[in-house]
Every structure is written in structure tokens, then in C-alpha cells.
Short mmCIF file of C-alpha atoms in Angstrom, two decimals:
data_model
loop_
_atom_site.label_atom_id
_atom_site.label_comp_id
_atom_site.label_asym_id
_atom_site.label_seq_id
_atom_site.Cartn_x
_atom_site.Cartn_y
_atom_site.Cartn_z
CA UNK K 1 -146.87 -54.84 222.03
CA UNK K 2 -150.34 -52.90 221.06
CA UNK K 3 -152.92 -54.82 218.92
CA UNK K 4 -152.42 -51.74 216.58
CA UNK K 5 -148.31 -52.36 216.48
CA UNK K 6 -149.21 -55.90 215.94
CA UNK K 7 -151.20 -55.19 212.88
CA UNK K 8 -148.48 -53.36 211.72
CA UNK K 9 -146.05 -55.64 212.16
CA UNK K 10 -147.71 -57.92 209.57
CA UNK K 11 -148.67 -55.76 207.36
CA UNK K 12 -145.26 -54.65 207.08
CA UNK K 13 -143.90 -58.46 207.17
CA UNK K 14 -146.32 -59.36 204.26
CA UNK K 15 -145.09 -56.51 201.93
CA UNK K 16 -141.67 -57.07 203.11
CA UNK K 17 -141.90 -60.91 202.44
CA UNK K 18 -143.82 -60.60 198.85
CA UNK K 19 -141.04 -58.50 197.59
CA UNK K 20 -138.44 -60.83 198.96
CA UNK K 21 -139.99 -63.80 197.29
CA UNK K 22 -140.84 -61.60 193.64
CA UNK K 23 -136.41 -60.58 193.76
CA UNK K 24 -135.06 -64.33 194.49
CA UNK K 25 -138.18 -66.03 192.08
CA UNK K 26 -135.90 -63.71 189.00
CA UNK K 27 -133.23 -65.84 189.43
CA UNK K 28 -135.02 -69.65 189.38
CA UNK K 29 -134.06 -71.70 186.20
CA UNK K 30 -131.42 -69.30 184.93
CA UNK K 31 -127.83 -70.12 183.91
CA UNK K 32 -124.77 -68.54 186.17
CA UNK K 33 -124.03 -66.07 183.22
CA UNK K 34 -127.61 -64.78 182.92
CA UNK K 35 -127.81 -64.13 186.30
CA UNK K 36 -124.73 -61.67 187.03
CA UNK K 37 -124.49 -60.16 183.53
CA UNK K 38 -124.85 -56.27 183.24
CA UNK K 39 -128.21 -55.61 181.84
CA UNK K 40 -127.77 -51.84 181.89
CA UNK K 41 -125.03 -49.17 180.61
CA UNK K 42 -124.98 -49.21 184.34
CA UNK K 43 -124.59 -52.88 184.98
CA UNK K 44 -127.21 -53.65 186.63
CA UNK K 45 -127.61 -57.28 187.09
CA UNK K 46 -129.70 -60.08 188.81
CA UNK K 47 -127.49 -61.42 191.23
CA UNK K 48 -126.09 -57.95 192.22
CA UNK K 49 -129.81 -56.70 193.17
CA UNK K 50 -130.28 -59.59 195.57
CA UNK K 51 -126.28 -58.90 197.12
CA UNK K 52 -127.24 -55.34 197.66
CA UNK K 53 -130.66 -56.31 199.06
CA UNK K 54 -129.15 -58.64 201.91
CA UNK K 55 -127.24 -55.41 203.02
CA UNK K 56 -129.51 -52.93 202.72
CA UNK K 57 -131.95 -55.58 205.18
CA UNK K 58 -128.57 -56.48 207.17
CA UNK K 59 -127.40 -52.43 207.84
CA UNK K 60 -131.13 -50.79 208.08
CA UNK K 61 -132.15 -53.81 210.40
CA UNK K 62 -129.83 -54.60 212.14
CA UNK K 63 -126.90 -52.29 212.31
CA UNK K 64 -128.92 -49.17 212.65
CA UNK K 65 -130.39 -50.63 215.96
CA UNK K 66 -127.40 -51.87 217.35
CA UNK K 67 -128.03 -55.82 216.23
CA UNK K 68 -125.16 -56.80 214.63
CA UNK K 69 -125.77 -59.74 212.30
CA UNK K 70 -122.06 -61.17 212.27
CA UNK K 71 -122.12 -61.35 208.90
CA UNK K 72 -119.05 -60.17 207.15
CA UNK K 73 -119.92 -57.81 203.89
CA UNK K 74 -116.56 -57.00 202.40
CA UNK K 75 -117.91 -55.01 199.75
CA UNK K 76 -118.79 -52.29 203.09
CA UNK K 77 -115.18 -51.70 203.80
CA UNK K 78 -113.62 -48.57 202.49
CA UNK K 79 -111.15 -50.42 200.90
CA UNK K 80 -113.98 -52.06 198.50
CA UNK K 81 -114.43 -50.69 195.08
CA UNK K 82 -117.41 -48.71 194.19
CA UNK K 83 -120.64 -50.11 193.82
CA UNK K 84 -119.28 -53.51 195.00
CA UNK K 85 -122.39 -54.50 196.78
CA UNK K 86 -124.15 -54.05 192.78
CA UNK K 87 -122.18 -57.51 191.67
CA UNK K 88 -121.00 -60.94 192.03
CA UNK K 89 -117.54 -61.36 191.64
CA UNK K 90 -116.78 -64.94 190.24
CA UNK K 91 -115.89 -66.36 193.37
CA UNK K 92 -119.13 -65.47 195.06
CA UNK K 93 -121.25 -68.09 194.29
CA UNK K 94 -125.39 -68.16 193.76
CA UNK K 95 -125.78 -69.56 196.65
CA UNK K 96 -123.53 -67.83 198.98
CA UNK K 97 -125.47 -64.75 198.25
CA UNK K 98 -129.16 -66.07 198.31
CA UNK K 99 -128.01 -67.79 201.44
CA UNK K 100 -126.85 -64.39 202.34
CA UNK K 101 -130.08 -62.78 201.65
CA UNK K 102 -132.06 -65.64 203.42
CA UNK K 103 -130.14 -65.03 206.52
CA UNK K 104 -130.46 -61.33 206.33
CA UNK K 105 -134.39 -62.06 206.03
CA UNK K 106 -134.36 -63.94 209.16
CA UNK K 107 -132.13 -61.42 211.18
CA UNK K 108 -134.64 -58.26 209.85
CA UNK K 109 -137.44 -60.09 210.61
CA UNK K 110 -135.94 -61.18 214.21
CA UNK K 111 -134.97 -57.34 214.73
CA UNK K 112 -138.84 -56.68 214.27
CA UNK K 113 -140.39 -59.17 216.73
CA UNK K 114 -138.08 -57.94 219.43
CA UNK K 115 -138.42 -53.97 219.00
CA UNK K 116 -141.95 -52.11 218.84
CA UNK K 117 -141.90 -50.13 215.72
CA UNK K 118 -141.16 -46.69 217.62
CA UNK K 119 -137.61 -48.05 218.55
CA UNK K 120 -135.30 -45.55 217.25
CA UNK K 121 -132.08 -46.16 215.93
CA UNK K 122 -128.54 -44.83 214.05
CA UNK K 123 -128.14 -45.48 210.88
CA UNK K 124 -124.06 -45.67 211.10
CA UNK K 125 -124.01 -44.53 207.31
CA UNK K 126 -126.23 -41.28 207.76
CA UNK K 127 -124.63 -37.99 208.77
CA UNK K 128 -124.58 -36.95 212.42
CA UNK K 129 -127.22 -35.03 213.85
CA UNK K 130 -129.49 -36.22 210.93
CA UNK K 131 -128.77 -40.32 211.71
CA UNK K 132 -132.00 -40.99 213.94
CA UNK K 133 -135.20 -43.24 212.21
CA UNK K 134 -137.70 -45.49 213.76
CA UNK K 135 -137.88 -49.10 213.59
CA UNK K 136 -141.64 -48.40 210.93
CA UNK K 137 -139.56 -45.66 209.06
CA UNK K 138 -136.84 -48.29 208.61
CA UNK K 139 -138.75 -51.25 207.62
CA UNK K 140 -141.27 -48.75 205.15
CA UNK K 141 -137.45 -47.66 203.45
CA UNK K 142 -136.49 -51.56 203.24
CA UNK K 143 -139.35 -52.13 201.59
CA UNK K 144 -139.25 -49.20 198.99
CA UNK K 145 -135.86 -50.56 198.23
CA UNK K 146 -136.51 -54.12 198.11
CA UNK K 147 -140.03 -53.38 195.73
CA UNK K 148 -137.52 -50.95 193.19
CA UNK K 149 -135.12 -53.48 192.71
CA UNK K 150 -138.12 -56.24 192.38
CA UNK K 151 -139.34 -53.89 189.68
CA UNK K 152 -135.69 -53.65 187.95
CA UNK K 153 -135.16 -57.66 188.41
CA UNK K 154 -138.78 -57.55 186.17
CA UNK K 155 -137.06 -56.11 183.40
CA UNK K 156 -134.03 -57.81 183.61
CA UNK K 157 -135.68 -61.31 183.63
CA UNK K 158 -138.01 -60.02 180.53
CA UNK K 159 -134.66 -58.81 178.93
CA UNK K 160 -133.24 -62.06 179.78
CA UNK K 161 -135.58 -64.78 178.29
CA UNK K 162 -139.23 -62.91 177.90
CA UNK K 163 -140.31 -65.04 181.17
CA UNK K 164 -142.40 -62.19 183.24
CA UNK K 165 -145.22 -61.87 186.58
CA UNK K 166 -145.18 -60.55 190.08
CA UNK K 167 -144.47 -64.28 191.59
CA UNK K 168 -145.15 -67.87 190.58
CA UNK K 169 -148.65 -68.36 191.11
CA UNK K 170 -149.45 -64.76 189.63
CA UNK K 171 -148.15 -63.10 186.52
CA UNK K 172 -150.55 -59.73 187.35
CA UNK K 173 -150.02 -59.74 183.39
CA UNK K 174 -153.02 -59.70 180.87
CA UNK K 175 -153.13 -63.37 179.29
CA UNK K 176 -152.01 -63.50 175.81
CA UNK K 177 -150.09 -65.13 173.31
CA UNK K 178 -147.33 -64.31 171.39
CA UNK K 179 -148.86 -62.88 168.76
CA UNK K 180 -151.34 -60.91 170.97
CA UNK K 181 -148.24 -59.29 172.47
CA UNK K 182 -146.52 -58.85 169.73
CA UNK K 183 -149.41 -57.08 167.86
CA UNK K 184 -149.85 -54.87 170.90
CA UNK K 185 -146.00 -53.72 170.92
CA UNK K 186 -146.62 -52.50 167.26
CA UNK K 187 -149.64 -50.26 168.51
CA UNK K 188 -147.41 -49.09 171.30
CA UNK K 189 -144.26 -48.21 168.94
CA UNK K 190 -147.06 -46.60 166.03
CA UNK K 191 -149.12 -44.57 168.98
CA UNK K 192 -144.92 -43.18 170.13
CA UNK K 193 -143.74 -42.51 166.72
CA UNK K 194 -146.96 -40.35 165.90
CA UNK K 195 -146.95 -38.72 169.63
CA UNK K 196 -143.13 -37.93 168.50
CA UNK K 197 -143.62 -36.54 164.96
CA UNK K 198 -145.95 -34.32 166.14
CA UNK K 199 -143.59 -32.40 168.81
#
């Protein structure tokens, strides 16, 4: 491995890792019910973002370059009802799918200490003749992926019970109270309802 590819590597790890963390850290001191209801007309949900994040890390990273994880996903099979990897089903608990996801973490992150980054692999879901990606193209996509559905666990968790930050130890929010927030809503909604009287 290069110095460069090294680099890389932990740049790639970091963002990978910070997204991880900012997904699971949604779901901390919430009640089973608040974590898989549908938040959306399209039901999206906590605890279905982190089930389709473990597969997403489990098929790009593994799968696509022929590392099997052993882990079985029913939800892949063609038998499995649409969007089943977007939901908890009552018997899946919590912690069967963070486990899940924790797992998937550590077989990604195996997959990219053993390849160099130019490794290329088949994504099995891809069409032929188009199927081919590096190892960097498929860790860059995992992290798109993971980042969006950090950004939609945001708003779900805001939704939820107004609790809202990048991670723990860093809301990236401005500080303010209640009533600072509040206040600056109302100039928000006047500043859209004048933008949309005058179109």
C-alpha cells in the first residue's frame, strides 16, 4: 500500500465512520415506536435507514468484491416485498439491526484494509457490461448514501422530539433558546409567504 492510498484510506474511514456514528446517535433514548414509525407519506423511518444502511455497506463492500459477509438479509430475496430493507418488521428487534449494522461496519472496513482502493469489483445488482467500480468509487457511493440518510434521520429525530446536531459532542447548530428559535421560524414563514404572494 502507497503512502498516498494510505491517506486515502483514512480519509475515507473518517467520513465513513462520522456518518455511521451521526445515523445510530438518531436512535439513542427513543422509545421502540418512535424509532420504526413512518415519518414520511413514504414511510420513511429511523430504524429502516439504519436496516438499509447495513446492506448497502454489506452488498457494496463486500458482495461486489467477492467477500461474502455470511450474513443472511431476507429482505434481498426476490421473494421479499418491496422496499423491505426501508423497515423493521416487529419481530426484528433494535438490536438485531444495530448489531447488524455494527457488523456490516466491521466487514466494510475489513474489505478496505485488505484491497488497495483500485481493486475492482461486480456489483451483483448492476446490469452486465455496466457492473465494474473500484474499491474508492465504492466506498465514495457508501458514503453519499450513508451521509443522505444521516441527513433524513436529522429530520426525523427533529420531527420526533425537537432533539437536533451532527453528533453528541457537536450540534453544528447556532445556540439558542426556545424562544430564539421560535422567533426565527416566524421570520422564515413571513420572508416565504411574501416571496409567495409576490409570484
Amino acid at each position: 500500500m502507497t503512502a498516498s492510498d494510505g491517506t486515502a484510506k483514512s480519509d475515507l474511514r473518517r467520513y465513513l465512520q462520522s456518518a455511521r456514528d451521526a445515523l445510530l446517535w438518531k436512535l439513542d433514548g427513543l422509545p421502540e415506536y418512535d424509532v420504526r414509525r413512518p415519518m414520511t407519506p413514504t414511510g420513511t423511518n429511523l430504524l429502516g435507514l439504519v436496516k438499509h444502511a447495513a446492506g448497502v455497506e454489506l452488498g457494496y463492500l463486500g458482495d461486489t468484491f467477492g467477500r461474502p459477509a455470511g450474513e443472511p438479509l431476507p429482505w434481498t430475496e426476490e421473494s421479499a416485498a418491496g422496499n423491505a430493507d426501508m423497515w423493521a418488521t416487529a419481530e426484528e428487534s433494535r438490536e438485531y439491526i444495530t448489531g447488524l449494522y455494527r457488523r456490516a461496519w466491521a466487514h466494510a472496513d475489513a474489505t478496505l484494509e485488505a484491497l488497495p482502493l483500485d481493486t475492482t469489483g461486480r456489483v451483483p445488482w448492476w446490469p452486465d457490461g455496466r457492473d465494474e467500480l473500484t474499491l474508492h468509487h465504492a466506498v465514495v457511493r457508501v458514503i453519499a448514501d450513508t451521509q443522505r440518510h444521516a441527513g433524513h434521520a436529522d429530520i426525523l429525530r427533529e420531527l420526533i422530539d425537537g432533539e437536533v446536531g451532527m453528533s453528541e459532542t457537536n450540534t453544528s447548530m447556532m445556540s439558542g433558546d426556545a424562544a430564539w428559535w421560535e422567533t426565527y421560524r416566524a421570520r422564515l414563514e413571513q420572508a416565504a409567504r411574501q416571496a409567495g404572494r409576490r409570484v
